[in-house]
Amino acid sequence: MTNTPEIGGWKATVAVSMSNYIEAGSIIALATSLTLWQEYFGFSNLVVGLIAALSANAFGAAVGALIGGPLGDRYGRKFIYTYDLILYMIGTALVIFAVAPWMLIVGVILTGIAVGAGVPVAWTYIAEEAPSEQRARHVGTAQFAWSLAPAPVFLLATVVVPLGLLGSRLVFAHLFVIAFVTWWIRRRLSESHTWKKSNEARLLEEASGVKRRNYRELLTNATNLKAILFLVGVYALWNLVAGQMGIFMPRVYESSGVESSADQNLLQVLLWTLTVVATYFGFMKYGDRVDRRLLYGIGAVLGLAAWVLLVFVHVTPPVLILFAALWGISAGIGAQAFYALWAAEMFATRYRASAQGVLFFVARIVVGLLSYWFPTLLAEQGVPFVGLIMIGALVAAMIIGLVWAPDTRGKSLEQIEQERYGERANQRVEQTTA
């Protein structure tokens, strides 16, 4: 145990936000190395799809979220940060030194589970510790970290292209170092004050004979179910697109005529750099000040326009640059940023991390199901076919977000909880005592 003072406020927000940097960095590191691993081990396209589906981009993260969510509600947000990055470093080390397929696959799964456990709890912790009038700004820091990772990872991947698979191992090695430094800093995190208050109430309830079953209560409460359906519509559908782009976009560029790995990576550097800029100057600056439905709508329209260009316009280098720019700006002020915010606001404290675990699980399962088939569909059917799937998902996510976006701007989590649950939360607890 360290005797150094605990950290809170913006320092804690930044430390916790690194879960998102590490998650995004892991996805990009795998994306830029999949072809090299495929050549090294002789994998088929279906095996490549399976590895992508088991990664931090899909099933691995889904399982981690389902485990980490209830643990974060039961034992505290800080509990997750004591162990998640240790598991991540073990998985990353296996990938770095992989000389057999099992080492790569197990390493990919472990890193996925680790980030899946950490990311939903990160959004929860940040929202709980943020001032009500700056919640979007603080939650946006996690989105900023998620957006920040891909550009340097793609740049590093571009620089080490001449080294082949050794270069890809070095990309994973840099993530190992970042994970270790983050874990070391997080040891000084203070626990969420909102969770501590809720946990005190839970302990009193259990002392009086009340048994809490978070998932059962979460999934049988009408208010929770409505929020889950809304957020699945907003995030799972959008993430179906973003998940394929995160891990397979170099292949999409290749199918569009960009054969150079360096050029593919540079397009992604442009995309993610604009995501960083849009996150800071869009979501973080205005998420607490303007109509959130309007901001969400702008992001949704830009993302949809990007894929319409790629599918329906003759692809040239300027079109690909415009595609990267439109999607990059869209991702900065779009569904993921709002999902992280709304998912924290729309659930009572006792369910919050568990709810995010369920939502993250569903979103990543959806991504994983398509990821398994995506390389084959892309190779056999081409960009227009997979692009129509992307457009359909984006249209649905846009409509759901615009119609059912909650009015939570400027309100405290306690006020939102009272408005959404009223006395029903207390009644629900009483019903569990039999």
Coordinates of C-alpha atoms in Angstrom, one line a residue:
M1 CA 0.0 0.0 0.0
T2 CA 1.3 3.4 -0.9
N3 CA 1.5 6.3 1.6
T4 CA 1.3 8.9 -1.1
P5 CA -1.8 11.1 -1.3
E6 CA -4.8 9.9 -3.3
I7 CA -5.6 11.7 -6.6
G8 CA -9.0 13.1 -7.6
G9 CA -10.5 15.7 -9.8
W10 CA -9.1 16.2 -13.3
K11 CA -6.0 14.1 -12.5
A12 CA -8.3 11.1 -11.7
T13 CA -10.4 11.7 -14.8
V14 CA -7.3 11.6 -17.0
A15 CA -5.9 8.5 -15.2
V16 CA -9.2 6.7 -15.6
S17 CA -9.6 7.9 -19.2
M18 CA -6.5 6.0 -20.2
S19 CA -8.6 2.8 -20.3
N20 CA -10.1 4.2 -23.5
Y21 CA -6.6 5.1 -24.9
I22 CA -5.4 1.5 -24.2
E23 CA -8.6 0.0 -25.7
A24 CA -8.4 2.0 -28.9
G25 CA -4.7 1.5 -29.1
S26 CA -5.1 -2.3 -28.8
I27 CA -7.7 -2.4 -31.6
I28 CA -5.5 -0.4 -33.9
A29 CA -2.4 -2.4 -33.0
L30 CA -4.2 -5.6 -34.0
A31 CA -5.7 -4.0 -37.1
T32 CA -2.3 -2.9 -38.4
S33 CA -0.8 -6.3 -37.8
L34 CA -3.5 -8.8 -38.8
T35 CA -2.2 -9.2 -42.3
L36 CA 1.3 -9.8 -41.0
W37 CA 0.1 -12.4 -38.5
Q38 CA -2.0 -14.0 -41.2
E39 CA 1.2 -14.4 -43.4
Y40 CA 3.3 -15.5 -40.5
F41 CA 0.9 -18.3 -39.3
G42 CA -0.8 -19.0 -42.6
F43 CA -4.3 -18.1 -41.4
S44 CA -7.3 -18.1 -43.6
N45 CA -9.7 -15.1 -43.8
L46 CA -12.1 -16.8 -41.5
V47 CA -9.4 -17.3 -38.9
V48 CA -8.5 -13.6 -39.2
G49 CA -12.1 -12.8 -38.7
L50 CA -12.3 -15.1 -35.6
I51 CA -9.2 -13.4 -34.0
A52 CA -10.8 -10.0 -34.7
A53 CA -14.0 -11.2 -33.1
L54 CA -12.2 -12.5 -30.0
S55 CA -10.3 -9.2 -29.5
A56 CA -10.8 -6.0 -27.6
N57 CA -12.9 -5.0 -30.5
A58 CA -15.6 -7.6 -29.9
F59 CA -16.2 -10.8 -27.8
G60 CA -13.2 -10.4 -25.5
A61 CA -14.3 -6.9 -24.5
A62 CA -17.9 -8.1 -24.2
V63 CA -17.0 -10.8 -21.7
G64 CA -14.8 -8.4 -19.7
A65 CA -17.7 -5.9 -19.5
L66 CA -20.1 -8.5 -18.3
I67 CA -17.6 -9.4 -15.5
G68 CA -16.4 -6.0 -14.7
G69 CA -19.7 -4.2 -14.5
P70 CA -21.2 -6.0 -11.5
L71 CA -17.8 -6.2 -9.8
G72 CA -17.6 -2.4 -10.1
D73 CA -21.0 -2.0 -8.5
R74 CA -20.3 -4.5 -5.7
Y75 CA -16.7 -3.8 -4.7
G76 CA -16.2 -0.3 -6.0
R77 CA -14.9 1.4 -9.1
K78 CA -11.3 1.5 -7.8
F79 CA -11.4 -2.3 -7.4
I80 CA -11.5 -2.8 -11.2
Y81 CA -8.4 -0.5 -11.6
T82 CA -6.4 -2.6 -9.2
Y83 CA -6.5 -5.6 -11.4
D84 CA -7.6 -4.9 -15.0
L85 CA -4.3 -3.6 -16.3
I86 CA -2.4 -6.5 -14.7
L87 CA -4.4 -8.8 -16.9
Y88 CA -3.9 -6.5 -19.8
M89 CA -0.2 -6.6 -19.5
I90 CA -0.1 -10.4 -19.3
G91 CA -2.1 -10.6 -22.5
T92 CA 0.0 -8.0 -24.3
A93 CA 3.2 -9.8 -23.3
L94 CA 1.8 -13.0 -24.9
V95 CA 1.2 -11.1 -28.2
I96 CA 4.6 -9.4 -28.1
F97 CA 6.4 -12.8 -27.8
A98 CA 3.9 -14.9 -29.8
V99 CA 5.7 -17.7 -31.7
A100 CA 2.7 -20.0 -31.9
P101 CA -1.0 -19.3 -32.8
W102 CA -2.2 -20.1 -29.3
M103 CA 0.0 -17.4 -27.8
L104 CA -1.5 -14.8 -30.2
I105 CA -5.1 -15.9 -29.7
V106 CA -4.9 -16.2 -25.8
G107 CA -3.1 -12.8 -25.7
V108 CA -5.7 -11.1 -27.8
I109 CA -8.5 -12.6 -25.6
L110 CA -6.9 -11.5 -22.4
T111 CA -6.4 -8.0 -23.6
G112 CA -10.0 -7.9 -24.7
I113 CA -11.3 -9.0 -21.3
A114 CA -9.1 -6.5 -19.5
V115 CA -10.2 -3.5 -21.5
G116 CA -13.8 -4.7 -21.5
A117 CA -13.8 -4.7 -17.7
G118 CA -12.1 -1.3 -17.5
V119 CA -13.8 0.9 -20.1
P120 CA -17.5 0.8 -18.9
V121 CA -16.4 1.4 -15.3
A122 CA -14.2 4.3 -16.5
W123 CA -17.2 6.0 -18.0
T124 CA -19.1 5.4 -14.8
Y125 CA -16.4 6.7 -12.5
I126 CA -15.8 9.8 -14.5
A127 CA -19.5 10.7 -14.6
E128 CA -19.9 10.1 -10.9
E129 CA -17.0 12.3 -10.0
A130 CA -17.7 15.1 -12.5
P131 CA -19.5 18.4 -11.5
S132 CA -23.0 18.4 -12.9
E133 CA -22.4 21.4 -15.1
Q134 CA -19.2 19.9 -16.6
R135 CA -20.2 16.2 -16.9
A136 CA -20.0 16.2 -20.7
R137 CA -16.6 17.8 -20.5
H138 CA -15.3 15.2 -18.1
V139 CA -16.8 12.3 -19.9
G140 CA -15.5 13.7 -23.1
T141 CA -12.0 13.3 -21.7
A142 CA -12.5 9.5 -22.0
Q143 CA -13.7 10.0 -25.6
F144 CA -10.7 12.3 -26.2
A145 CA -8.3 9.6 -24.9
W146 CA -10.1 7.0 -27.1
S147 CA -9.7 9.3 -30.1
L148 CA -6.1 10.2 -29.3
A149 CA -4.7 6.7 -29.3
P150 CA -5.2 5.7 -33.0
A151 CA -3.3 8.5 -34.6
P152 CA 0.0 7.9 -32.7
V153 CA -0.5 4.1 -33.0
F154 CA -1.0 4.4 -36.8
L155 CA 2.0 6.7 -37.0
L156 CA 4.1 4.3 -35.1
A157 CA 2.8 1.4 -37.2
T158 CA 3.7 3.4 -40.4
V159 CA 7.3 4.1 -39.1
V160 CA 7.9 0.4 -38.3
V161 CA 6.5 -1.0 -41.6
P162 CA 10.0 -1.8 -42.9
L163 CA 10.5 -4.1 -39.8
G164 CA 7.6 -6.3 -40.7
L165 CA 6.1 -8.4 -37.8
L166 CA 8.9 -7.1 -35.5
G167 CA 7.5 -3.7 -36.0
S168 CA 4.0 -4.9 -35.0
R169 CA 5.4 -6.5 -31.9
L170 CA 7.0 -3.1 -31.0
V171 CA 3.6 -1.4 -31.4
F172 CA 2.2 -3.8 -28.8
A173 CA 5.2 -3.2 -26.6
H174 CA 4.5 0.5 -26.4
L175 CA 1.0 -0.3 -25.2
F176 CA 2.5 -2.5 -22.5
V177 CA 4.6 0.4 -21.2
I178 CA 1.6 2.8 -21.2
A179 CA -0.5 0.2 -19.4
F180 CA 2.2 -0.2 -16.7
V181 CA 2.6 3.6 -16.2
T182 CA -1.2 4.0 -16.0
W183 CA -1.6 1.1 -13.5
W184 CA 1.2 2.6 -11.3
I185 CA -0.6 6.0 -11.3
R186 CA -4.0 4.5 -10.7
R187 CA -2.9 3.0 -7.4
R188 CA -3.5 6.5 -5.9
L189 CA -7.0 6.9 -7.2
S190 CA -9.7 7.9 -4.7
E191 CA -12.9 5.9 -4.7
S192 CA -16.0 7.3 -6.3
H193 CA -17.9 9.3 -3.6
T194 CA -21.2 8.6 -5.3
W195 CA -20.5 4.9 -5.1
K196 CA -19.4 5.1 -1.5
K197 CA -22.7 6.7 -0.5
S198 CA -24.7 4.1 -2.5
N199 CA -22.6 1.3 -1.0
E200 CA -23.3 2.4 2.6
A201 CA -27.0 2.2 1.8
R202 CA -26.5 -1.3 0.3
L203 CA -24.6 -2.5 3.4
L204 CA -27.4 -1.3 5.6
E205 CA -30.0 -3.1 3.4
E206 CA -28.0 -6.3 3.5
A207 CA -27.6 -6.1 7.3
S208 CA -31.4 -5.9 7.5
G209 CA -31.8 -9.0 5.3
V210 CA -32.2 -7.5 1.9
K211 CA -30.5 -9.5 -0.8
R212 CA -29.3 -7.5 -3.9
R213 CA -29.2 -9.1 -7.3
N214 CA -28.0 -6.4 -9.6
Y215 CA -28.5 -8.1 -13.0
R216 CA -31.9 -9.4 -11.9
E217 CA -33.1 -6.0 -10.7
L218 CA -31.5 -4.3 -13.7
L219 CA -33.3 -6.4 -16.2
T220 CA -36.7 -6.5 -14.5
N221 CA -37.1 -2.7 -13.9
A222 CA -39.1 -1.0 -16.7
T223 CA -37.1 2.2 -16.4
N224 CA -33.9 0.3 -16.8
L225 CA -35.2 -1.7 -19.7
K226 CA -36.3 1.4 -21.7
A227 CA -32.8 3.0 -21.1
I228 CA -31.1 -0.2 -22.2
L229 CA -33.1 -0.5 -25.4
F230 CA -32.5 3.2 -26.2
L231 CA -28.7 2.9 -25.6
V232 CA -28.4 -0.3 -27.6
G233 CA -30.1 1.4 -30.5
V234 CA -27.7 4.4 -30.2
Y235 CA -24.5 2.6 -29.4
A236 CA -24.6 -1.0 -30.6
L237 CA -25.8 0.0 -34.1
W238 CA -23.2 2.8 -34.4
N239 CA -20.5 0.6 -33.0
L240 CA -21.3 -2.1 -35.5
V241 CA -19.9 0.3 -38.0
A242 CA -17.1 1.8 -35.9
G243 CA -16.0 -1.7 -34.8
Q244 CA -15.4 -2.9 -38.4
M245 CA -13.7 0.4 -39.2
G246 CA -11.4 0.1 -36.2
I247 CA -10.0 -3.3 -37.1
F248 CA -10.6 -3.7 -40.9
M249 CA -10.4 -0.2 -42.3
P250 CA -6.9 -0.9 -43.8
R251 CA -8.6 -3.7 -45.8
V252 CA -11.4 -1.5 -46.9
Y253 CA -8.9 1.1 -48.2
E254 CA -7.0 -1.7 -50.0
S255 CA -10.3 -2.9 -51.6
S256 CA -10.8 0.8 -52.7
G257 CA -7.5 0.9 -54.4
V258 CA -5.1 2.0 -51.7
E259 CA -2.5 -0.7 -51.8
S260 CA 0.3 0.9 -49.8
S261 CA 0.2 0.1 -46.0
A262 CA 1.8 3.5 -45.3
D263 CA -1.0 5.3 -47.3
Q264 CA -3.7 3.3 -45.5
N265 CA -2.2 4.2 -42.1
L266 CA -1.9 7.9 -43.1
L267 CA -5.6 8.1 -44.0
Q268 CA -6.4 6.7 -40.6
V269 CA -4.0 9.2 -39.0
L270 CA -6.1 12.0 -40.6
L271 CA -9.4 10.4 -39.5
W272 CA -8.3 10.0 -35.9
T273 CA -6.6 13.4 -35.7
L274 CA -9.9 15.1 -36.7
T275 CA -11.7 12.9 -34.2
V276 CA -9.5 14.3 -31.5
V277 CA -10.1 17.8 -32.6
A278 CA -13.8 17.4 -32.9
T279 CA -14.0 15.7 -29.5
Y280 CA -12.3 18.6 -27.8
F281 CA -13.7 21.6 -29.7
G282 CA -17.1 19.9 -30.3
F283 CA -18.2 17.6 -27.6
M284 CA -16.1 18.8 -24.7
K285 CA -16.7 22.5 -25.4
Y286 CA -20.4 22.3 -26.2
G287 CA -21.8 19.1 -24.7
D288 CA -22.8 21.0 -21.5
R289 CA -23.8 24.2 -23.3
V290 CA -26.0 23.4 -26.3
D291 CA -29.0 21.2 -27.2
R292 CA -27.4 17.7 -27.1
R293 CA -30.0 16.4 -29.6
L294 CA -28.7 18.9 -32.1
L295 CA -25.0 18.1 -31.5
Y296 CA -25.8 14.3 -31.8
G297 CA -27.7 14.9 -35.0
I298 CA -24.8 16.8 -36.6
G299 CA -22.4 13.9 -35.8
A300 CA -24.8 11.3 -37.1
V301 CA -25.4 13.1 -40.4
L302 CA -21.7 13.5 -41.0
G303 CA -21.0 9.8 -40.3
L304 CA -23.8 8.8 -42.7
A305 CA -22.5 11.2 -45.4
A306 CA -19.0 9.6 -45.2
W307 CA -20.3 6.1 -46.0
V308 CA -22.7 7.3 -48.7
L309 CA -19.7 8.8 -50.4
L310 CA -17.7 5.6 -50.1
V311 CA -20.6 3.5 -51.5
F312 CA -22.2 5.7 -54.1
V313 CA -19.4 7.9 -55.4
H314 CA -16.5 6.8 -57.7
V315 CA -13.6 6.3 -55.3
T316 CA -10.6 8.6 -55.9
P317 CA -7.9 9.8 -53.4
P318 CA -9.8 13.1 -52.8
V319 CA -13.0 11.1 -52.0
L320 CA -11.1 8.9 -49.5
I321 CA -9.6 11.9 -47.9
L322 CA -13.1 13.5 -47.6
F323 CA -14.5 10.2 -46.2
A324 CA -11.8 10.1 -43.5
A325 CA -12.5 13.8 -42.7
L326 CA -16.2 13.4 -42.4
W327 CA -16.1 10.2 -40.3
G328 CA -13.3 11.7 -38.1
I329 CA -15.4 14.7 -37.2
S330 CA -18.5 12.6 -36.8
A331 CA -16.8 10.2 -34.4
G332 CA -15.7 13.1 -32.2
I333 CA -19.2 14.4 -31.5
G334 CA -21.2 11.3 -32.3
A335 CA -22.7 8.2 -30.7
Q336 CA -19.9 6.9 -28.6
A337 CA -19.4 10.2 -26.7
F338 CA -23.1 10.6 -26.1
Y339 CA -23.5 6.9 -25.2
A340 CA -20.8 7.2 -22.5
L341 CA -22.6 10.3 -21.1
W342 CA -26.2 9.0 -21.3
A343 CA -25.3 5.5 -20.0
A344 CA -24.0 7.1 -16.8
E345 CA -26.9 9.5 -16.4
M346 CA -29.8 7.2 -17.2
F347 CA -29.2 4.5 -14.5
A348 CA -29.3 4.6 -10.7
T349 CA -26.0 4.4 -9.0
R350 CA -26.6 0.8 -7.8
Y351 CA -27.1 -0.4 -11.4
R352 CA -24.8 2.0 -13.2
A353 CA -21.6 -0.1 -13.8
S354 CA -23.7 -3.3 -14.3
A355 CA -25.8 -1.6 -16.9
Q356 CA -22.8 -0.3 -18.7
G357 CA -21.4 -3.9 -18.6
V358 CA -24.5 -5.3 -20.2
L359 CA -24.6 -2.5 -22.8
F360 CA -20.9 -2.9 -23.7
F361 CA -21.4 -6.7 -23.8
V362 CA -24.3 -6.4 -26.3
A363 CA -22.5 -3.8 -28.5
R364 CA -19.3 -5.9 -28.7
I365 CA -21.2 -9.1 -29.4
V366 CA -22.9 -7.4 -32.3
V367 CA -19.5 -6.2 -33.6
G368 CA -18.0 -9.7 -33.1
L369 CA -20.7 -11.4 -35.1
L370 CA -20.1 -9.2 -38.1
S371 CA -16.3 -9.2 -37.6
Y372 CA -16.2 -13.0 -38.1
W373 CA -17.7 -12.6 -41.6
F374 CA -16.5 -9.2 -42.5
P375 CA -13.1 -10.1 -44.2
T376 CA -14.9 -12.7 -46.3
L377 CA -17.8 -10.5 -47.2
L378 CA -15.4 -7.7 -48.2
A379 CA -13.2 -10.0 -50.3
E380 CA -16.2 -11.7 -52.0
Q381 CA -18.8 -8.9 -52.3
G382 CA -16.7 -5.7 -52.2
V383 CA -17.0 -2.3 -50.5
P384 CA -20.5 -1.4 -51.8
F385 CA -22.1 -4.5 -50.2
V386 CA -20.6 -4.0 -46.8
G387 CA -21.1 -0.3 -47.1
L388 CA -24.9 -0.7 -47.4
I389 CA -24.8 -2.7 -44.1
M390 CA -23.0 0.2 -42.5
I391 CA -25.4 2.8 -43.9
G392 CA -28.4 0.9 -42.6
A393 CA -27.0 0.7 -39.1
L394 CA -26.1 4.4 -39.1
V395 CA -29.5 5.5 -40.2
A396 CA -31.2 3.5 -37.5
A397 CA -28.8 4.8 -34.8
M398 CA -29.4 8.4 -36.0
I399 CA -33.2 8.1 -35.8
I400 CA -33.2 6.4 -32.4
G401 CA -30.9 9.1 -30.9
L402 CA -32.7 12.0 -32.3
V403 CA -36.2 10.8 -31.3
W404 CA -35.5 9.5 -27.7
A405 CA -32.5 11.6 -26.5
P406 CA -33.0 12.3 -22.7
D407 CA -33.1 15.9 -21.3
T408 CA -30.3 15.6 -18.7
R409 CA -28.0 18.5 -19.4
G410 CA -26.9 20.5 -16.3
K411 CA -28.7 18.1 -13.8
S412 CA -27.0 16.2 -11.0
L413 CA -27.0 12.4 -11.1
E414 CA -29.2 12.5 -8.0
Q415 CA -31.8 14.7 -9.7
I416 CA -31.8 12.6 -12.8
E417 CA -32.2 9.5 -10.7
Q418 CA -35.2 11.0 -8.8
E419 CA -36.8 12.1 -12.0
R420 CA -36.4 8.7 -13.7
Y421 CA -37.1 6.4 -10.8
G422 CA -39.0 8.4 -8.3
E423 CA -39.9 6.1 -5.3
R424 CA -39.8 3.0 -7.5
A425 CA -36.2 2.3 -6.8
N426 CA -36.9 2.1 -3.0
Q427 CA -39.9 0.0 -3.7
R428 CA -37.9 -2.4 -5.8
V429 CA -35.5 -2.9 -2.9
E430 CA -38.3 -3.6 -0.5
Q431 CA -39.6 -6.3 -2.9
T432 CA -36.3 -8.1 -2.8
T433 CA -36.6 -8.8 0.9
A434 CA -38.8 -11.9 0.9

